[in-house]
Amino acid sequence: MSVKPYVISIAAVSGGGKTTVTNHLLGKLNNSKALYFDEYDFKDCPDDICDWVSRGANYNEWNLAPLIKDIEEYLKNESLEYILLDYPFAYLNDATGGYIDLTVFIDTPLDIAMARRILRDQSENLVYNLNSDLNNYLVRGRDAYLEMQKNVKPNSDIEISGLLPVHLIVDQFIKELRHRGLQV
């Protein structure tokens, strides 16, 4: 009898540690694969996140068909035990929510997340404009961060402090999986 892979969604604000934690978990969980929301080019989705938030942040406006297609393919793989989703919506998008077994929100204070994002983006982009980025955050971007704290965080099964070092966040993940009776 085959058992389907256990699907874990990992959410946090931008700079909150989703990708770092996902990558570290891949090294700890046997037979696991990850899907990264930011690697997809979604069609028929909001073009402007800040505008989307100001209109009420309807998570079902996102057509996540390419991500769903990949989740479904991974679910067919009998050798997989875990599918990790570096994914910002927890259960809030109806089309993906039914695939997810566990959602985790990494609760990172906004100032720490912003500092991490600036450091990451500045190191990846030689023409990074710090003034423009900070101004955008102050004028309209902060609302998108607050939206996640308001709606994604309470719709997650587990909350882990983003102030912890990555290895301790991963240790908490592993402990929670074992508590749920999963082999790790």
Coordinates of C-alpha atoms in Angstrom, one line a residue:
M1 CA 0.0 0.0 0.0
S2 CA 1.5 3.4 -1.0
V3 CA 1.2 6.5 1.1
K4 CA 1.1 9.9 -0.5
P5 CA 3.8 12.4 0.4
Y6 CA 3.0 14.7 3.3
V7 CA 2.7 18.3 2.0
I8 CA 4.0 21.1 4.2
S9 CA 3.4 24.8 3.3
I10 CA 6.0 27.2 4.7
A11 CA 4.9 30.8 4.9
A12 CA 6.5 34.1 6.1
V13 CA 6.7 37.7 5.0
S14 CA 9.2 38.5 2.4
G15 CA 12.6 38.2 4.1
G16 CA 11.0 36.1 6.8
G17 CA 13.0 32.9 6.1
K18 CA 10.8 30.7 3.9
T19 CA 13.4 29.8 1.4
T20 CA 16.3 29.4 3.9
V21 CA 14.2 27.1 6.1
T22 CA 12.8 25.1 3.1
N23 CA 16.4 24.5 1.9
H24 CA 17.6 23.4 5.3
L25 CA 14.6 21.1 5.7
L26 CA 15.4 19.4 2.4
G27 CA 18.7 18.4 3.9
K28 CA 17.0 16.9 7.0
L29 CA 13.9 15.2 5.6
N30 CA 14.5 12.0 3.7
N31 CA 12.9 11.7 0.2
S32 CA 11.7 15.3 0.1
K33 CA 11.3 17.8 -2.7
A34 CA 10.5 21.5 -2.6
L35 CA 8.4 23.8 -4.8
Y36 CA 9.1 27.5 -4.6
F37 CA 6.3 30.0 -5.2
D38 CA 8.7 32.7 -6.5
E39 CA 10.0 30.4 -9.3
Y40 CA 6.6 30.4 -11.0
D41 CA 5.2 32.8 -13.6
F42 CA 1.5 32.8 -12.8
K43 CA -0.9 34.0 -15.4
D44 CA -4.3 35.6 -14.5
C45 CA -3.1 36.9 -11.1
P46 CA -2.8 40.3 -9.5
D47 CA -0.1 42.3 -11.1
D48 CA 0.4 44.7 -8.1
I49 CA 0.5 43.0 -4.7
C50 CA -0.1 46.3 -2.9
D51 CA -3.2 47.1 -5.0
W52 CA -4.4 43.5 -4.4
V53 CA -4.1 44.0 -0.6
S54 CA -5.9 47.3 -0.7
R55 CA -8.8 45.7 -2.6
G56 CA -9.2 43.1 0.2
A57 CA -6.6 40.4 -0.6
N58 CA -8.8 37.7 -2.1
Y59 CA -6.4 34.8 -2.2
N60 CA -8.6 33.0 -4.8
E61 CA -7.7 35.7 -7.4
W62 CA -4.5 33.8 -7.8
N63 CA -4.6 31.2 -10.6
L64 CA -2.0 28.8 -9.2
A65 CA -2.5 26.1 -11.9
P66 CA 1.3 25.7 -12.7
L67 CA 2.1 25.1 -9.0
I68 CA -0.9 22.7 -8.6
K69 CA 0.2 20.8 -11.6
D70 CA 3.6 20.3 -10.0
I71 CA 2.1 19.3 -6.6
E72 CA 0.0 16.7 -8.4
E73 CA 3.0 15.3 -10.2
Y74 CA 5.0 15.1 -7.0
L75 CA 2.0 13.4 -5.2
K76 CA 2.2 10.6 -7.7
N77 CA 5.9 9.9 -6.8
E78 CA 5.7 7.0 -4.4
S79 CA 9.3 7.4 -3.3
L80 CA 8.6 10.9 -1.9
E81 CA 7.8 11.3 1.8
Y82 CA 7.6 15.1 1.9
I83 CA 6.7 17.9 -0.4
L84 CA 7.8 21.3 0.9
L85 CA 6.0 24.4 -0.4
D86 CA 7.9 27.7 -0.1
Y87 CA 4.5 29.3 -0.4
P88 CA 2.9 32.5 1.1
F89 CA -0.8 31.6 1.4
A90 CA -1.2 28.7 3.9
Y91 CA -4.7 27.3 3.3
L92 CA -6.2 30.6 2.0
N93 CA -6.2 29.7 -1.8
D94 CA -9.0 27.2 -2.2
A95 CA -7.4 25.5 -5.2
T96 CA -4.2 24.7 -3.3
G97 CA -5.5 24.4 0.3
G98 CA -6.8 20.8 -0.2
Y99 CA -3.4 19.5 -1.1
I100 CA -1.7 20.8 2.1
D101 CA -1.4 18.6 5.2
L102 CA 0.4 21.1 7.4
T103 CA 1.0 24.9 7.3
V104 CA 3.8 26.6 9.2
F105 CA 4.1 30.4 9.6
I106 CA 7.6 31.7 10.4
D107 CA 6.8 34.8 12.4
T108 CA 9.6 37.2 11.7
P109 CA 9.3 40.8 13.0
L110 CA 8.9 43.2 10.1
D111 CA 12.1 45.2 10.8
I112 CA 14.2 42.0 10.7
A113 CA 12.4 40.8 7.5
M114 CA 13.0 44.1 5.8
A115 CA 16.7 44.2 6.8
R116 CA 17.2 40.6 5.5
R117 CA 15.3 41.5 2.3
I118 CA 17.5 44.6 1.7
L119 CA 20.7 42.6 2.3
R120 CA 19.5 39.8 0.0
D121 CA 18.3 42.1 -2.8
Q122 CA 21.2 44.4 -2.6
S123 CA 23.7 41.5 -2.9
E124 CA 21.8 40.0 -5.9
N125 CA 21.3 43.3 -7.8
L126 CA 24.2 45.7 -8.7
V127 CA 21.7 48.5 -9.4
Y128 CA 19.6 48.0 -6.3
N129 CA 17.9 51.3 -5.3
L130 CA 17.6 51.3 -1.5
N131 CA 15.8 54.6 -1.3
S132 CA 13.2 53.6 -3.8
D133 CA 12.7 50.2 -2.0
L134 CA 12.3 51.8 1.4
N135 CA 10.0 54.5 0.2
N136 CA 7.8 52.0 -1.5
Y137 CA 7.7 50.0 1.7
L138 CA 6.7 53.0 3.8
V139 CA 4.1 54.3 1.3
R140 CA 2.4 51.1 0.4
G141 CA 4.4 47.9 0.8
R142 CA 4.0 47.5 4.6
D143 CA 0.3 46.7 4.1
A144 CA 1.3 43.6 2.3
Y145 CA 3.4 42.5 5.2
L146 CA 0.7 43.3 7.6
E147 CA -1.8 41.3 5.5
M148 CA 0.2 38.2 6.0
Q149 CA 0.3 38.7 9.8
K150 CA -3.4 39.4 9.8
N151 CA -4.6 36.5 7.7
V152 CA -1.9 33.9 6.8
K153 CA -0.5 33.6 10.3
P154 CA -3.9 32.7 12.0
N155 CA -4.6 30.3 9.1
S156 CA -1.5 28.3 9.7
D157 CA -1.3 25.2 11.9
I158 CA 2.0 26.1 13.5
E159 CA 3.8 29.3 14.3
I160 CA 7.6 29.4 14.7
S161 CA 9.6 32.5 15.7
G162 CA 11.6 33.9 12.9
L163 CA 14.1 35.3 15.4
L164 CA 15.5 31.9 16.1
P165 CA 18.6 30.7 14.2
V166 CA 17.7 28.5 11.2
H167 CA 18.9 25.3 12.9
L168 CA 16.5 25.8 15.8
I169 CA 13.6 26.6 13.5
V170 CA 14.4 23.4 11.6
D171 CA 14.7 21.5 14.9
Q172 CA 11.2 22.8 15.9
F173 CA 9.9 21.6 12.5
I174 CA 11.3 18.1 13.0
K175 CA 10.0 18.0 16.6
E176 CA 6.5 18.9 15.4
L177 CA 6.5 16.3 12.6
R178 CA 7.5 13.6 15.1
H179 CA 4.8 14.8 17.5
R180 CA 2.4 14.2 14.6
G181 CA 3.6 10.7 14.3
L182 CA 5.6 11.2 11.1
Q183 CA 8.9 9.4 10.4
V184 CA 11.8 11.9 10.2

